[in-house]
Amino acid sequence: MSIGTVQSVSSNGTYSFTKPNREAVTLLAGLGVEGDVHAGVTVKHRSRVAQDPTQPNLRQVHLIHAELFEDVAGAGFEVTPGDLGENVTTRGIDLLALPTGTRLHLGAEAVVEVTGLRNPCAQIDTFRHGLLKQVLGRDENGEVVRKAGIMAIVLTGGEVRPGDTIRVELPEGPHRPLEKV
């Protein structure tokens, strides 16, 4: 069982690409981050609502590993917590390698279940021109590689703060790799 930490938490009650950092966020079971524009039982992301507004919201909480910011800095991009619209910035856990259904225990009470990979969109290039190529690429086999974090649903609510411990609980096997959601 691996353990990491929450580096920062962010939320925004209005649609914008970035999310301001907060002293704490409250996760609400079955909904997402209290007061965040993407909270809800059904989809809230505009592109998903346009397709089918009755779809279940598998993107209640967006998590990104802080190590990504260091990787893109090597290519000349300055990105800080909240800049890519994530709710929780983590450190010390390889989020992209987690299987579908992994449970992340955030702080003393909150538990989220990983549903899949964030599918980075062109808005990332609007934020920093050329950044999309850093978070969306192809591996040696030509398969798409998404590096812009993971999405989760809230199983158990609770307050999450920077410095909180993250405990990883893997699902029983066989493990299914993450796919875009």
Short mmCIF file of C-alpha atoms in Angstrom, two decimals:
data_model
loop_
_atom_site.label_atom_id
_atom_site.label_comp_id
_atom_site.label_asym_id
_atom_site.label_seq_id
_atom_site.Cartn_x
_atom_site.Cartn_y
_atom_site.Cartn_z
CA MET A 1 0.00 0.00 0.00
CA SER A 2 1.52 3.30 -1.06
CA ILE A 3 1.17 6.57 0.75
CA GLY A 4 1.40 10.07 -0.67
CA THR A 5 0.37 13.56 0.35
CA VAL A 6 -2.03 16.25 -0.74
CA GLN A 7 0.06 19.18 -1.99
CA SER A 8 -2.84 21.54 -2.63
CA VAL A 9 -6.62 21.68 -3.07
CA SER A 10 -8.55 23.87 -5.50
CA SER A 11 -12.13 24.60 -6.48
CA ASN A 12 -14.13 27.09 -8.50
CA GLY A 13 -17.84 27.82 -8.45
CA THR A 14 -17.77 29.23 -12.00
CA TYR A 15 -16.56 27.81 -15.30
CA SER A 16 -12.94 28.71 -15.93
CA PHE A 17 -9.95 26.64 -16.91
CA THR A 18 -7.94 27.21 -13.74
CA LYS A 19 -9.11 26.80 -10.17
CA PRO A 20 -7.93 28.91 -7.22
CA ASN A 21 -6.15 27.15 -4.38
CA ARG A 22 -8.05 26.84 -1.10
CA GLU A 23 -7.13 26.19 2.52
CA ALA A 24 -9.46 23.17 2.37
CA VAL A 25 -12.16 21.61 0.22
CA THR A 26 -15.06 19.48 1.35
CA LEU A 27 -15.85 16.37 -0.65
CA LEU A 28 -19.51 15.36 -0.74
CA ALA A 29 -20.40 11.69 -1.26
CA GLY A 30 -21.87 11.06 -4.70
CA LEU A 31 -21.43 14.70 -5.77
CA GLY A 32 -17.82 15.94 -5.75
CA VAL A 33 -16.21 19.06 -4.36
CA GLU A 34 -18.63 21.29 -2.46
CA GLY A 35 -19.16 24.54 -4.35
CA ASP A 36 -17.24 23.40 -7.44
CA VAL A 37 -18.86 23.88 -10.83
CA HIS A 38 -18.22 20.21 -11.72
CA ALA A 39 -19.98 18.77 -8.66
CA GLY A 40 -23.11 16.76 -9.28
CA VAL A 41 -24.63 13.34 -9.80
CA THR A 42 -24.78 13.82 -13.59
CA VAL A 43 -22.10 15.18 -15.94
CA LYS A 44 -21.15 18.84 -15.62
CA HIS A 45 -18.33 19.18 -18.16
CA ARG A 46 -19.82 21.17 -21.05
CA SER A 47 -18.77 18.75 -23.81
CA ARG A 48 -20.32 15.82 -21.93
CA VAL A 49 -23.53 17.71 -21.17
CA ALA A 50 -23.88 18.49 -24.89
CA GLN A 51 -23.63 14.75 -25.69
CA ASP A 52 -26.00 13.49 -22.98
CA PRO A 53 -26.81 15.50 -19.85
CA THR A 54 -28.15 12.40 -18.06
CA GLN A 55 -24.77 10.56 -18.02
CA PRO A 56 -23.45 9.77 -14.54
CA ASN A 57 -20.72 12.13 -13.41
CA LEU A 58 -17.55 10.00 -13.31
CA ARG A 59 -15.48 13.21 -13.15
CA GLN A 60 -16.49 14.58 -9.74
CA VAL A 61 -12.90 15.08 -8.56
CA HIS A 62 -9.87 15.76 -10.76
CA LEU A 63 -6.47 14.79 -9.32
CA ILE A 64 -3.06 15.64 -10.80
CA HIS A 65 0.37 14.56 -9.57
CA ALA A 66 2.67 17.50 -8.77
CA GLU A 67 5.49 15.59 -10.45
CA LEU A 68 3.83 16.46 -13.79
CA PHE A 69 4.57 20.13 -13.17
CA GLU A 70 8.26 19.30 -12.75
CA ASP A 71 8.22 17.27 -15.98
CA VAL A 72 6.68 20.08 -18.04
CA ALA A 73 9.00 22.64 -16.42
CA GLY A 74 11.85 20.73 -18.08
CA ALA A 75 10.22 21.63 -21.41
CA GLY A 76 9.92 25.30 -20.41
CA PHE A 77 6.34 25.42 -19.07
CA GLU A 78 5.48 26.93 -15.71
CA VAL A 79 2.43 25.19 -14.26
CA THR A 80 1.36 25.39 -10.62
CA PRO A 81 -1.38 23.67 -8.58
CA GLY A 82 -4.87 24.53 -9.81
CA ASP A 83 -3.63 25.81 -13.19
CA LEU A 84 -4.94 22.77 -15.09
CA GLY A 85 -8.30 22.78 -13.32
CA GLU A 86 -7.59 20.00 -10.86
CA ASN A 87 -9.19 19.80 -7.43
CA VAL A 88 -6.44 17.86 -5.67
CA THR A 89 -2.72 18.06 -6.42
CA THR A 90 -0.89 15.02 -5.08
CA ARG A 91 2.73 14.10 -4.44
CA GLY A 92 4.34 10.71 -4.10
CA ILE A 93 1.79 8.52 -5.91
CA ASP A 94 1.97 7.42 -9.54
CA LEU A 95 -1.65 8.30 -10.26
CA LEU A 96 -1.47 7.32 -13.93
CA ALA A 97 -0.42 3.76 -13.05
CA LEU A 98 -3.36 3.10 -10.72
CA PRO A 99 -5.99 0.61 -11.87
CA THR A 100 -9.64 1.53 -12.34
CA GLY A 101 -11.52 1.21 -9.05
CA THR A 102 -8.58 2.19 -6.82
CA ARG A 103 -9.73 3.92 -3.67
CA LEU A 104 -7.80 6.92 -2.43
CA HIS A 105 -8.24 7.80 1.24
CA LEU A 106 -7.69 11.56 1.47
CA GLY A 107 -7.07 12.87 4.95
CA ALA A 108 -9.02 11.55 7.93
CA GLU A 109 -12.37 10.76 6.27
CA ALA A 110 -12.71 11.32 2.52
CA VAL A 111 -12.54 8.39 0.09
CA VAL A 112 -12.64 8.69 -3.71
CA GLU A 113 -12.75 5.91 -6.28
CA VAL A 114 -10.68 6.33 -9.43
CA THR A 115 -12.83 6.15 -12.59
CA GLY A 116 -10.29 6.91 -15.31
CA LEU A 117 -7.91 9.29 -17.01
CA ARG A 118 -8.58 12.92 -17.76
CA ASN A 119 -8.72 13.42 -21.50
CA PRO A 120 -6.72 16.62 -22.05
CA CYS A 121 -8.33 19.10 -24.42
CA ALA A 122 -7.29 22.06 -26.57
CA GLN A 123 -7.99 24.46 -23.67
CA ILE A 124 -4.59 23.42 -22.30
CA ASP A 125 -2.95 25.06 -25.33
CA THR A 126 -5.04 28.19 -24.76
CA PHE A 127 -3.64 28.29 -21.22
CA ARG A 128 0.00 27.72 -22.34
CA HIS A 129 0.65 27.33 -26.07
CA GLY A 130 2.33 23.99 -26.76
CA LEU A 131 1.52 22.48 -23.35
CA LEU A 132 -0.99 19.99 -24.79
CA LYS A 133 1.87 18.11 -26.50
CA GLN A 134 3.49 17.69 -23.08
CA VAL A 135 0.42 16.07 -21.48
CA LEU A 136 -0.94 14.15 -24.47
CA GLY A 137 1.31 12.04 -26.66
CA ARG A 138 1.98 8.59 -28.03
CA ASP A 139 4.16 5.76 -26.77
CA GLU A 140 6.56 3.65 -28.84
CA ASN A 141 3.62 1.49 -29.99
CA GLY A 142 1.61 4.48 -31.18
CA GLU A 143 -0.86 4.26 -28.29
CA VAL A 144 -2.22 7.53 -26.87
CA VAL A 145 -0.67 8.50 -23.51
CA ARG A 146 -2.66 10.88 -21.31
CA LYS A 147 -0.69 12.55 -18.51
CA ALA A 148 -3.12 15.26 -17.31
CA GLY A 149 -4.29 13.42 -14.21
CA ILE A 150 -7.11 11.15 -13.20
CA MET A 151 -10.79 11.46 -12.39
CA ALA A 152 -12.70 10.04 -9.43
CA ILE A 153 -16.07 9.88 -7.74
CA VAL A 154 -16.60 10.57 -4.03
CA LEU A 155 -17.56 7.52 -1.98
CA THR A 156 -17.16 9.07 1.48
CA GLY A 157 -17.21 12.79 2.09
CA GLY A 158 -14.87 14.80 4.27
CA GLU A 159 -12.55 17.75 4.41
CA VAL A 160 -9.27 17.63 2.49
CA ARG A 161 -6.34 19.98 3.17
CA PRO A 162 -2.79 20.44 1.92
CA GLY A 163 -0.48 18.17 3.92
CA ASP A 164 -3.11 15.45 4.36
CA THR A 165 -2.00 11.87 3.82
CA ILE A 166 -3.25 9.91 0.82
CA ARG A 167 -3.55 6.16 1.31
CA VAL A 168 -3.95 3.96 -1.76
CA GLU A 169 -6.27 0.94 -1.59
CA LEU A 170 -6.01 -1.18 -4.74
CA PRO A 171 -9.08 -3.11 -5.92
CA GLU A 172 -9.10 -6.88 -5.95
CA GLY A 173 -7.67 -8.25 -9.20
CA PRO A 174 -7.55 -8.62 -12.00
CA HIS A 175 -6.73 -4.93 -12.36
CA ARG A 176 -8.11 -2.91 -15.27
CA PRO A 177 -5.89 -0.12 -16.62
CA LEU A 178 -7.26 3.40 -16.63
CA GLU A 179 -9.04 4.61 -19.74
CA LYS A 180 -10.25 8.11 -20.60
CA VAL A 181 -13.50 9.22 -18.96
#
